[in-house]
Amino acid sequence: MERARKLANRAILKRLLSSSKQQPLYKSSSRCLSSLSPSVVQCGSNVVSKVHSFNSRNPVQFVGTRSISVEALKPSDTFPRRHNSATPEEQAKMAEFVGYNSLDALIDATVPKSIRIDKMEFPIFDEGLTEAQMIQHMQDLASKNKVFKSYIGMGYYNTFVPPVILRNIMENPGWYTQYTPYQAEISQGRLESLLNFQTLITDLTGLPMSNASLLDEGTAAAEAMAMCNNILKGKKKTFVIASNCHPQTIDICQTRADGFDLKVVVSDIKDIDYKSGDVCGVLVQYPGTEGEILDYGEFIKNAHANGVKVVMASDLLALTMLKPPGELGADIVVGSAQRFGVPMGYGGPHAAFLATSQEYKRMMPGRIIGVSVDSSGKPALRMAMQTREQHIRRDKATSNICTAQALLANMAAMFAVYHGPEGLKTIAQRVHGLAGTFAAGLKKLGTVEVQGLPFFDTVKVKCGDVKAIADAAYKNGINLRIVDNNTITVSFDETTTLEDVDKLFEVFAGGKPVTFTASSLAPEVENLIPAGLVRESPFLTHSIFNSYHTEHELLRYIQKLQSKDLSLCHSMIPLGSCTMKLNATTEMMPVTWPAFADLHPFAPTEQAAGFQEMFKNLGDLLCTVTGFDSFSLQPNAGAAGEYAGLMVIRAYHMSRGDHHRNVCIIPVSAHGTNPASAAMCGMKIVAVGTDSKGNINIEELRKAAEANKENLAALMVTYPSTHGVYEEGIDEICKIIHDNGGQVYMDGANMNAQVGLTSPGFIGADVCHLNLHKTFCIPHGGGGPGMGPIGVKKHLAPFLPSHPVVPTGGIPAPDQSQPLGTISAAPWGSALILPISYTYIAMMGSKGLTDASKIAILNANYMAKRLEKHYPVLFRGVNGTVAHEFIIDLRGFKNTAGIEPEDVAKRLMDYGFHGPTMSWPVPGTLMIEPTESESKAELDRYCDALISIREEIAMIEKGKADIHNNVLKSAPHPPSLLMADVWSKPYSREYAAYPAPWLKTAKFWPTTGRVDNVYGDRNLICTLLPVSQMAEPPLLEMQGLYTCLMPPHLHLLVVHKHSLCSSAYVIHVYS
């Protein structure tokens, strides 16, 4: 036995050492093994130079062997094999299953040869960093950032992010990996949290309707400006902005106004008049950008008397102490929820908001969460009034907004839940008190002049020597806002301490001894808010905001909501055109590091050297990926990128004197954001159709381009197409547009099928936006954040957006600059999430990224092949393959079984899956995009589920299942339905709950039955109503109630207990 053991060991060692030389293990298909040499793995830290060699005469004789390969000793924590899920063996088998002898053969048959690039090579990180190397690199970058104590304000403030929220929401893939909650039955948790956010906004602003977040305060103000224009049906073409608004807000509105043909007038508040009769709206800041609190009561009355709508940009923390804008008479209120527990992050992402009256609800931009009922009549939440949005109304939509800031809105909502109304008032009173103490100290010092207007958190100071004070502040690690040569403002926040105020006294003393402290002054300081502007109305009286004030309670509430939502933690989410791929932990880690998270966006750029180096590197990498010459990182969503790109094209034509070029050709299959964005730029839209194979009809396109030759501005095109195919004629399409004087805008939504294989620049596009939250791994956050940077060719680079506070422009910078204006409130958009895409690209390297594109294509073709016998695959390329996504046709089932895409999507929930994209771009279909991060096993499970559902449809077609009462029409089946005392379905409970064998080991349960969308829009309920506002005495015992409009002719109230919150009820009103 011993001799046999030795012989076996010798043979094993010889084979392993040989394989380490010839086939290093890092190429192994197993992702469970180290990429170190097997000999090293076997022998630990001891280097084996000789091994036993088999010799029948002398079994213990030693002989020399080959040395261990260098490759085997390289770091083992390489990233591509962790991100790209298919192993080499699986890739070969899947390609063979599809009909090709290798993955490369499949790619050659799929991507047109005319647009293939030879190879993508990066100027840096070409081979990719390991995860450990990446973390070290990011730490090095972080160390180059200098986080000064910020008193800059201007809409951005330091805040304490409660650790329970940081760890359990911001750092939790159970919250950040979901998509927008289109499938309400498996999204009830974040829908409830977003409803809490809407309630927070409506309570604090004093207006009854709020959306579930916008991109930032500046763009929210621009959306409000557009609302004013729409409310008056475009009859008045002037919008007035008070000079006390933040400068970035003013610039964004001026940029946006061009597309609406609006004239923007910026004026001091006292000089505003409406004599022209042409003013549709006016924007004011409350408190002002320099801190002043004004009573706008009479101002608003005067505006209304002249038929002018009033928009007020406000501060949520201030509104816990100030009279709400709604009570002052404001029509629309906008602002940012950043200081409610969301890091500054060098500019974002942050959740903005927009609140208004019920009268203007259908003109509001963005997502709105409402209450409806499910199939059992129980209350359930959903996204309301979607008919306003771009995916349905296209160029007639209220806005092009698609991505919002759901994750950040959830954080802000939880901040309010955690602190409650009293906790928020305590924070506000403390901030106000610190500002008042500072002002009192400056008056006592006598070295500067404190401006006399009342303030909340920002003190305006007139100085004789601004430079000396700024220099002294800098030496003490302090950033102040330098308004002009004589003015400084100092903004306080919840992180400011008494010791910080003492340090400020020293800075402003100019070398004069300070004989007092903030502590000694504080008892003398009184509330500085005028009596007429002190808030008297209660807010956040609902029990949700008064129940979870200990960490344990909030932790359990967060977990309770999380458990209701399906995320990538549970299973694949193959939404077509959404690219739901892995959001790796290493990519996410730097986002919460203080050196990145705590920087003010207007801090001097030399204090953000780490960020600036990352921006430069990222710009260079994205230029290589796309074939463009320069990038702007400012657009903070895909739709914002579309708008920015088209505005660049518009500016280019203007610079050449071609003011008349305003026609944009858009295929009918385009994303809804495309026509909505073009409309925002003031362009006239010409639609072109597609042929039977899903390709743009080139002859129709040619005729449209030639017919509009003198006025053609641009073509908007997605590649691969939204039908999931690589169009062979894409280069010809680009040439047609260029020959007729237009520019080609490429929508980067499907970039996941281009990286390393082709590029927009190589194909012939002039500008393209990238969805970093799709192709480059920023998580979707349940409906945001996102990023939409734009890349351009050299001739367009001068027109890339800049910023009024911190000038930006293109990366790399063009030779000259003629910026189109400002797109987002922060200079580099949502800078805090750029490290995610940066780390992804740097760890993958050029080959890893190219492989990701190939595997995404492989996975889609594998699924299409498995499903083709069961569902028609609607479109294919010339060689019968699909791109990275594909469409299955369900239209025939409506006639044969009464089944529609929604029924299949809801039944998939019973299998533990999120449905594909429904009825887009072709009604009656499902579009599936698996991404490269999904394993073959997961792909097979999803295919098995769809095949099983097809068999269920067949049962209806054969008459073995009722066409109206069947397992699809009744899906999904939540536990409340399955455990009901009465079961009236013609199929068993077990079959409803466990249609596949794998579900019995682990299953995600939908928490509600199918939600009634029609009922929800007909009975619009969008906020929580506090107890004090309940009119009916019998209802006073209830702790909460959802509001609804109650016209005078409706009088019968029916109360239902809210299934999501034990202390909440829903009123149904009947005439």
mmCIF file of N, CA and C in Angstrom, residues 248 346-348 601-602 632-635 801-809 822-831:
data_model
loop_
_atom_site.group_PDB
_atom_site.id
_atom_site.type_symbol
_atom_site.label_atom_id
_atom_site.label_comp_id
_atom_site.label_asym_id
_atom_site.label_seq_id
_atom_site.Cartn_x
_atom_site.Cartn_y
_atom_site.Cartn_z
ATOM 1 N N GLN A 248 -25.277 77.604 -10.369
ATOM 2 C CA GLN A 248 -25.387 76.431 -11.247
ATOM 3 C C GLN A 248 -26.834 76.216 -11.685
ATOM 4 N N TYR A 346 -18.375 64.841 -3.943
ATOM 5 C CA TYR A 346 -17.811 65.669 -5.003
ATOM 6 C C TYR A 346 -18.850 66.014 -6.061
ATOM 7 N N GLY A 347 -20.133 66.001 -5.639
ATOM 8 C CA GLY A 347 -21.185 66.444 -6.556
ATOM 9 C C GLY A 347 -22.371 65.526 -6.716
ATOM 10 N N GLY A 348 -22.272 64.307 -6.250
ATOM 11 C CA GLY A 348 -23.430 63.436 -6.400
ATOM 12 C C GLY A 348 -23.034 61.974 -6.483
ATOM 13 N N PRO A 601 -18.265 69.598 -4.115
ATOM 14 C CA PRO A 601 -17.993 69.685 -5.560
ATOM 15 C C PRO A 601 -17.323 70.984 -5.994
ATOM 16 N N PHE A 602 -17.433 72.036 -5.157
ATOM 17 C CA PHE A 602 -16.823 73.311 -5.525
ATOM 18 C C PHE A 602 -15.532 73.568 -4.745
ATOM 19 N N SER A 632 -17.088 64.222 -21.882
ATOM 20 C CA SER A 632 -17.610 65.007 -20.764
ATOM 21 C C SER A 632 -18.234 64.052 -19.768
ATOM 22 N N LEU A 633 -17.857 64.207 -18.498
ATOM 23 C CA LEU A 633 -18.393 63.350 -17.444
ATOM 24 C C LEU A 633 -19.566 64.007 -16.718
ATOM 25 N N GLN A 634 -20.031 65.153 -17.230
ATOM 26 C CA GLN A 634 -21.041 65.908 -16.492
ATOM 27 C C GLN A 634 -22.445 65.307 -16.509
ATOM 28 N N PRO A 635 -22.943 64.773 -17.626
ATOM 29 C CA PRO A 635 -24.328 64.262 -17.620
ATOM 30 C C PRO A 635 -24.520 63.142 -16.595
ATOM 31 N N PRO A 801 -20.049 70.533 -22.435
ATOM 32 C CA PRO A 801 -20.520 71.440 -21.378
ATOM 33 C C PRO A 801 -19.440 71.834 -20.381
ATOM 34 N N SER A 802 -19.643 72.995 -19.781
ATOM 35 C CA SER A 802 -18.755 73.470 -18.725
ATOM 36 C C SER A 802 -19.602 73.743 -17.486
ATOM 37 N N HIS A 803 -19.114 74.594 -16.596
ATOM 38 C CA HIS A 803 -19.812 74.846 -15.332
ATOM 39 C C HIS A 803 -19.476 76.250 -14.854
ATOM 40 N N PRO A 804 -20.442 76.989 -14.294
ATOM 41 C CA PRO A 804 -20.187 78.382 -13.906
ATOM 42 C C PRO A 804 -19.309 78.545 -12.670
ATOM 43 N N VAL A 805 -19.239 77.531 -11.830
ATOM 44 C CA VAL A 805 -18.451 77.640 -10.600
ATOM 45 C C VAL A 805 -17.064 77.042 -10.783
ATOM 46 N N VAL A 806 -17.013 75.839 -11.360
ATOM 47 C CA VAL A 806 -15.738 75.165 -11.626
ATOM 48 C C VAL A 806 -15.718 74.799 -13.108
ATOM 49 N N PRO A 807 -15.038 75.568 -13.947
ATOM 50 C CA PRO A 807 -15.020 75.270 -15.385
ATOM 51 C C PRO A 807 -14.507 73.859 -15.662
ATOM 52 N N THR A 808 -15.138 73.189 -16.606
ATOM 53 C CA THR A 808 -14.743 71.806 -16.908
ATOM 54 C C THR A 808 -14.377 71.664 -18.378
ATOM 55 N N GLY A 809 -15.301 71.192 -19.208
ATOM 56 C CA GLY A 809 -14.982 70.945 -20.615
ATOM 57 C C GLY A 809 -14.650 69.497 -20.858
ATOM 58 N N THR A 822 -24.443 74.491 -19.332
ATOM 59 C CA THR A 822 -24.312 73.584 -18.190
ATOM 60 C C THR A 822 -25.445 72.566 -18.219
ATOM 61 N N ILE A 823 -25.102 71.309 -17.996
ATOM 62 C CA ILE A 823 -26.082 70.217 -18.082
ATOM 63 C C ILE A 823 -26.531 69.758 -16.697
ATOM 64 N N SER A 824 -25.600 69.663 -15.755
ATOM 65 C CA SER A 824 -25.902 69.145 -14.423
ATOM 66 C C SER A 824 -25.423 70.127 -13.352
ATOM 67 N N ALA A 825 -25.949 69.961 -12.149
ATOM 68 C CA ALA A 825 -25.635 70.909 -11.075
ATOM 69 C C ALA A 825 -24.181 70.840 -10.635
ATOM 70 N N ALA A 826 -23.567 69.675 -10.740
ATOM 71 C CA ALA A 826 -22.179 69.511 -10.307
ATOM 72 C C ALA A 826 -21.265 69.441 -11.527
ATOM 73 N N PRO A 827 -20.034 69.928 -11.407
ATOM 74 C CA PRO A 827 -19.137 69.996 -12.568
ATOM 75 C C PRO A 827 -18.885 68.659 -13.236
ATOM 76 N N TRP A 828 -18.738 67.593 -12.433
ATOM 77 C CA TRP A 828 -18.457 66.269 -12.995
ATOM 78 C C TRP A 828 -19.602 65.306 -12.706
ATOM 79 N N GLY A 829 -20.832 65.846 -12.685
ATOM 80 C CA GLY A 829 -22.001 65.015 -12.490
ATOM 81 C C GLY A 829 -21.949 64.264 -11.170
ATOM 82 N N SER A 830 -22.364 63.024 -11.205
ATOM 83 C CA SER A 830 -22.375 62.182 -9.998
ATOM 84 C C SER A 830 -21.006 61.542 -9.819
ATOM 85 N N ALA A 831 -20.046 62.369 -9.415
ATOM 86 C CA ALA A 831 -18.641 61.948 -9.386
ATOM 87 C C ALA A 831 -18.386 60.764 -8.469
#
